[in-house]
Short mmCIF file of C-alpha atoms in Angstrom, two decimals:
data_model
loop_
_atom_site.label_atom_id
_atom_site.label_comp_id
_atom_site.label_asym_id
_atom_site.label_seq_id
_atom_site.Cartn_x
_atom_site.Cartn_y
_atom_site.Cartn_z
CA MET B 15 88.98 -43.93 30.04
CA LEU B 16 85.80 -45.38 31.48
CA LYS B 17 82.43 -44.36 30.72
CA ILE B 18 79.55 -45.60 32.19
CA GLY B 19 76.22 -45.20 30.64
CA ALA B 20 78.02 -46.00 27.41
CA THR B 21 79.13 -48.34 25.19
CA ASN B 22 82.62 -48.66 26.10
CA THR B 23 85.19 -51.41 24.08
CA LEU B 24 87.49 -53.38 26.42
CA LYS B 25 89.81 -55.90 26.40
CA ILE B 26 89.05 -59.78 27.74
CA LEU B 27 92.14 -60.95 30.66
CA ARG B 28 90.51 -63.77 31.71
CA GLN B 29 87.80 -66.57 32.07
CA ILE B 30 86.36 -67.26 35.66
CA PRO B 31 83.35 -69.46 36.54
CA PHE B 32 80.71 -66.77 36.85
CA GLY B 33 82.21 -64.70 33.44
CA LEU B 34 84.32 -63.13 31.58
CA ILE B 35 86.65 -60.50 33.54
CA LEU B 36 87.29 -57.43 31.71
CA ASP B 37 90.07 -54.61 31.51
CA SER B 38 89.28 -51.04 32.32
CA THR B 39 90.88 -47.63 33.82
CA GLU B 40 88.04 -48.55 36.79
CA GLY B 41 89.80 -51.63 37.81
CA ASP B 42 87.80 -55.78 36.45
CA ILE B 43 84.92 -55.23 35.49
CA LEU B 44 82.28 -58.60 34.88
CA LEU B 45 80.36 -59.45 31.40
CA PRO B 46 78.45 -62.17 33.17
CA ASN B 47 77.90 -65.46 31.75
CA LYS B 48 74.70 -64.71 30.40
CA PHE B 49 76.27 -62.76 28.01
CA VAL B 50 79.33 -64.33 26.95
CA LYS B 51 79.65 -65.42 23.33
CA SER B 52 81.22 -68.50 21.64
CA ASP B 53 83.63 -66.59 19.69
CA MET B 54 84.55 -63.98 22.49
CA GLU B 55 88.51 -65.29 23.61
CA ILE B 56 91.38 -63.95 25.84
CA GLY B 57 92.92 -61.13 24.89
CA GLN B 58 90.00 -59.79 22.32
CA GLU B 59 88.53 -56.19 22.63
CA ILE B 60 84.80 -56.66 22.69
CA SER B 61 82.34 -53.57 22.71
CA VAL B 62 80.26 -53.56 25.79
CA PHE B 63 77.18 -51.16 27.69
CA ILE B 64 78.77 -50.49 31.52
CA TYR B 65 76.14 -49.72 34.08
CA ARG B 66 75.83 -50.77 37.90
CA ASP B 67 73.76 -53.98 38.58
CA PHE B 68 71.55 -54.82 41.62
CA LYS B 69 74.15 -54.34 43.68
CA ASP B 70 76.06 -51.45 42.23
CA ARG B 71 78.83 -52.84 41.01
CA LEU B 72 80.34 -52.21 37.81
CA THR B 73 79.47 -54.58 35.04
CA ALA B 74 79.03 -55.33 31.40
CA THR B 75 76.62 -56.18 28.96
CA THR B 76 76.16 -57.03 25.21
CA GLN B 77 72.49 -56.02 25.55
CA THR B 78 71.58 -52.72 23.84
CA PRO B 79 70.11 -50.34 25.77
CA LYS B 80 67.29 -47.78 24.22
CA ALA B 81 69.85 -45.01 25.29
CA GLU B 82 72.66 -43.93 26.44
CA VAL B 83 73.81 -40.94 29.08
CA GLY B 84 73.37 -38.25 27.33
CA GLU B 85 70.14 -39.35 24.89
CA MET B 86 66.55 -38.26 24.89
CA THR B 87 64.27 -40.93 24.17
CA SER B 88 61.05 -42.30 25.27
CA LEU B 89 60.18 -45.35 27.52
CA MET B 90 57.66 -47.28 28.91
CA CYS B 91 57.06 -47.19 32.46
CA VAL B 92 56.60 -50.54 33.69
CA ASP B 93 56.53 -50.13 37.49
CA THR B 94 55.81 -47.49 40.12
CA THR B 95 57.06 -46.74 43.98
CA ASN B 96 56.32 -43.99 47.06
CA PHE B 97 60.08 -42.85 45.55
CA GLY B 98 60.16 -42.92 41.92
CA ALA B 99 59.33 -44.94 38.58
CA PHE B 100 61.26 -47.64 36.75
CA LEU B 101 61.06 -47.58 33.39
CA ASP B 102 62.34 -50.42 30.16
CA TRP B 103 65.05 -49.53 28.80
CA GLY B 104 66.77 -52.63 27.23
CA LEU B 105 68.24 -53.99 29.77
CA ASP B 106 67.80 -56.50 32.74
CA LYS B 107 68.19 -54.15 34.69
CA ASP B 108 65.27 -51.75 34.78
CA LEU B 109 66.09 -47.49 34.89
CA LEU B 110 65.00 -45.23 37.56
CA VAL B 111 63.62 -41.98 37.80
CA PRO B 112 63.75 -40.69 41.22
CA LYS B 113 60.62 -38.64 41.88
CA SER B 114 62.44 -35.34 42.34
CA GLU B 115 63.61 -36.10 38.78
CA MET B 116 59.63 -36.58 37.56
CA ASP B 117 58.52 -33.56 35.51
CA GLU B 118 54.78 -35.03 36.17
CA PRO B 119 53.76 -38.32 38.23
CA MET B 120 54.09 -41.44 36.10
CA VAL B 121 51.75 -44.16 35.61
CA LYS B 122 52.93 -48.08 34.59
CA GLY B 123 51.51 -48.86 30.97
CA ARG B 124 52.59 -45.21 29.83
CA LYS B 125 55.87 -43.86 28.06
CA TYR B 126 57.31 -41.15 28.50
CA VAL B 127 59.95 -38.65 26.96
CA VAL B 128 63.21 -39.01 29.37
CA ARG B 129 67.20 -38.00 29.34
CA ILE B 130 69.81 -40.31 30.25
CA LEU B 131 71.54 -39.11 33.13
CA HIS B 132 75.05 -40.01 34.82
CA ASP B 133 74.18 -38.98 38.28
CA HIS B 134 77.51 -38.26 39.85
CA LYS B 135 75.94 -37.59 43.39
CA SER B 136 75.34 -41.94 43.32
CA ASP B 137 77.65 -42.74 40.62
CA ARG B 138 74.10 -44.33 39.14
CA ILE B 139 72.53 -43.99 36.20
CA ILE B 140 69.52 -42.68 35.79
CA ALA B 141 66.30 -40.95 33.99
CA SER B 142 64.87 -37.62 34.07
CA SER B 143 61.40 -36.33 32.27
CA LYS B 144 62.60 -32.89 33.24
CA ILE B 145 64.10 -32.31 29.59
CA LYS B 146 63.63 -29.15 28.94
CA VAL B 147 66.29 -27.52 30.52
CA PHE B 148 68.26 -30.08 27.80
CA PHE B 149 66.65 -29.09 24.24
CA ASP B 150 69.05 -27.00 21.46
CA ARG B 151 68.03 -23.62 20.68
CA GLU B 152 70.70 -23.39 17.61
CA THR B 153 67.54 -23.99 14.72
CA ALA B 154 68.79 -22.05 12.52
CA GLU B 155 70.27 -24.36 10.08
CA LEU B 156 66.92 -25.84 9.43
CA GLU B 157 64.71 -25.09 6.61
CA ARG B 158 60.66 -25.18 6.29
CA GLY B 159 59.97 -28.73 4.79
CA GLN B 160 62.61 -30.25 6.04
CA LYS B 161 61.63 -33.88 7.31
CA VAL B 162 62.11 -34.68 11.43
CA GLU B 163 61.33 -37.06 13.37
CA MET B 164 59.16 -36.18 16.58
CA MET B 165 58.30 -37.54 20.27
CA ILE B 166 55.84 -36.66 21.34
CA TYR B 167 56.43 -35.31 25.09
CA ARG B 168 53.25 -33.84 27.09
CA LYS B 169 49.57 -32.35 25.96
CA THR B 170 48.70 -28.48 25.99
CA PRO B 171 45.90 -26.58 24.93
CA LEU B 172 47.04 -26.02 21.75
CA GLY B 173 48.11 -29.53 20.57
CA TYR B 174 51.64 -31.33 21.70
CA THR B 175 55.15 -30.34 22.52
CA VAL B 176 56.91 -32.63 21.26
CA LEU B 177 60.88 -33.87 21.44
CA VAL B 178 62.33 -33.01 17.62
CA ASP B 179 65.29 -35.33 16.21
CA GLY B 180 66.25 -36.30 19.28
CA LYS B 181 67.33 -32.30 20.45
CA TYR B 182 64.80 -29.85 19.36
CA GLU B 183 61.61 -28.39 20.87
CA GLY B 184 58.82 -28.34 18.41
CA MET B 185 54.90 -27.70 18.89
CA LEU B 186 52.15 -30.11 16.72
CA PHE B 187 49.45 -27.90 17.08
CA ASP B 188 45.87 -29.60 16.85
CA ASN B 189 44.57 -28.18 13.31
CA GLN B 190 47.95 -30.44 12.40
CA ILE B 191 47.48 -33.57 13.99
CA PHE B 192 45.20 -36.64 11.37
CA LYS B 193 46.16 -39.50 12.90
CA MET B 194 46.28 -40.46 16.94
CA VAL B 195 49.23 -39.41 18.88
CA ARG B 196 49.83 -40.12 22.59
CA PRO B 197 52.91 -38.69 24.47
CA GLY B 198 55.66 -41.77 24.28
CA ASP B 199 54.97 -41.49 20.32
CA THR B 200 57.05 -41.23 17.79
CA VAL B 201 55.55 -39.95 13.95
CA ASN B 202 57.29 -38.05 11.17
CA GLY B 203 56.79 -35.00 10.07
CA TYR B 204 57.81 -31.90 8.77
CA ILE B 205 59.18 -28.39 10.09
CA LYS B 206 56.19 -25.70 9.23
CA GLY B 207 58.40 -22.72 10.63
CA VAL B 208 61.24 -21.83 13.12
CA ARG B 209 60.88 -18.98 15.23
CA GLU B 210 62.95 -16.78 16.79
CA ASP B 211 63.33 -18.29 20.06
CA GLY B 212 64.34 -21.65 18.88
CA LYS B 213 61.22 -23.73 18.73
CA LEU B 214 60.04 -25.15 16.04
CA ASP B 215 56.29 -25.16 14.52
CA LEU B 216 55.70 -28.59 13.05
CA THR B 217 52.81 -30.64 11.19
CA LEU B 218 52.44 -34.39 10.26
CA GLN B 219 51.72 -33.27 6.60
CA GLU B 220 53.60 -32.33 3.46
CA GLU B 221 52.99 -28.80 2.63
CA GLY B 222 52.19 -27.70 -0.87
CA TYR B 223 52.60 -30.13 -4.64
CA GLN B 224 53.93 -32.82 -2.68
CA ALA B 225 51.24 -33.27 -0.15
CA VAL B 226 48.52 -33.15 -2.45
CA VAL B 227 50.90 -35.76 -4.64
CA ASN B 228 51.04 -38.25 -1.32
CA SER B 229 47.44 -37.47 -0.16
CA THR B 230 46.20 -38.79 -3.89
CA ASP B 231 48.40 -42.20 -3.77
CA ASP B 232 46.71 -42.63 -0.15
CA ILE B 233 42.73 -41.78 -1.81
CA ILE B 234 43.34 -43.84 -4.48
CA GLU B 235 44.62 -46.65 -2.34
CA LYS B 236 41.85 -46.33 -0.02
CA LEU B 237 39.30 -46.47 -2.78
CA GLU B 238 41.29 -49.89 -4.18
CA GLU B 239 41.14 -51.43 -0.56
CA ALA B 240 37.18 -50.75 -0.33
CA GLY B 241 36.24 -52.06 -4.05
CA GLY B 242 36.25 -48.69 -5.78
CA PHE B 243 33.83 -46.77 -3.70
CA LEU B 244 34.23 -44.68 -0.89
CA PRO B 245 30.99 -42.85 1.30
CA TYR B 246 32.76 -39.31 1.43
CA HIS B 247 33.18 -36.39 -0.79
CA ASP B 248 33.06 -32.29 -0.58
CA LYS B 249 30.46 -32.26 1.79
CA SER B 250 31.18 -34.82 4.09
CA ASN B 251 32.15 -33.97 8.05
CA ALA B 252 35.58 -32.51 8.60
CA GLU B 253 36.41 -34.77 11.42
CA GLU B 254 35.35 -37.67 9.43
CA ILE B 255 37.81 -36.94 6.87
CA LYS B 256 40.49 -36.35 9.05
CA GLU B 257 39.30 -39.47 10.68
CA ILE B 258 39.21 -41.71 7.40
CA PHE B 259 41.96 -40.42 5.91
CA GLN B 260 44.93 -38.41 8.09
CA MET B 261 44.29 -35.00 6.55
CA SER B 262 42.43 -31.87 6.98
CA LYS B 263 38.98 -31.49 4.36
CA ARG B 264 40.86 -28.92 2.86
CA THR B 265 43.27 -31.33 1.32
CA PHE B 266 40.88 -33.67 0.77
CA LYS B 267 38.57 -31.46 -1.58
CA LYS B 268 41.96 -30.12 -3.11
CA VAL B 269 43.49 -33.84 -3.96
CA ILE B 270 39.51 -34.98 -5.17
CA GLY B 271 39.14 -32.52 -7.18
CA GLY B 272 42.05 -33.21 -8.85
CA LEU B 273 41.10 -36.98 -8.83
CA TYR B 274 37.64 -35.55 -10.91
CA LYS B 275 39.30 -34.05 -13.29
CA SER B 276 41.59 -36.28 -14.65
CA GLY B 277 39.27 -38.46 -15.05
CA LYS B 278 40.25 -41.09 -12.35
CA ILE B 279 36.98 -40.37 -10.27
CA GLU B 280 33.56 -39.42 -10.06
CA ILE B 281 31.39 -37.55 -7.51
CA ASP B 282 28.50 -38.15 -6.77
CA GLU B 283 26.07 -37.41 -3.62
CA GLU B 284 26.69 -40.57 -2.32
CA GLY B 285 30.62 -40.67 -2.40
CA ILE B 286 33.62 -40.76 -4.54
CA ARG B 287 34.24 -44.06 -6.94
CA LEU B 288 36.94 -45.02 -9.17
CA LYS B 289 36.42 -44.91 -12.95
CA GLY B 290 37.54 -47.85 -15.12
#
């Protein structure tokens, strides 16, 4: 069965002036000349992505989209119209988000987290930013401290709603953010807690011993890059620490305290210095 909006393995039947004709359960499908490679031969099975072209004809391409039907991803808005918006998903033909499938009005030049859908009414591939209904609530196997990939979804008064590992819903609170993030960004983080409703609380930093080890390496590296001195210490403003070191002031104080006790740095009213 041919899958529209997905990668299929199809056999090459013949060559015509416009490209290669591929066999499928939906009839002959054209692979245009621009995607034909020199090593393709009649009778060979090749992997191609199937979608509808500008004239709504089923078409094959060797281009790889940033996501296929059923997947969620972050895509850049490249154009808007009175009936929707178009996103760059890695193919020559941009992906439509109908106005009815927008969670909020889209703006050209911004990224949005969307799910790729096969609209069976029109038989077209579209995207939807109304992704909450697609979140997986089966999070019992996830653990505190587990490393995850997060796509920043939407700003809220408390922080950001995020898409975790492409399928779970999480919350990244403002007090856990120590670097600039924006909707559409993809960042690594860690699970801080798993709620009964299946939602996840997240953080950008590891907790416990490993967090201190990683932060220690970061501060040493920054000191070396700055020639051995940085004008920050345990009395520095928390926002400055967050901006410069991308960690909380609490973690910063713990780290420089450990470096001082181990004899690796000096701390004075001006800041911190590498010893030796």
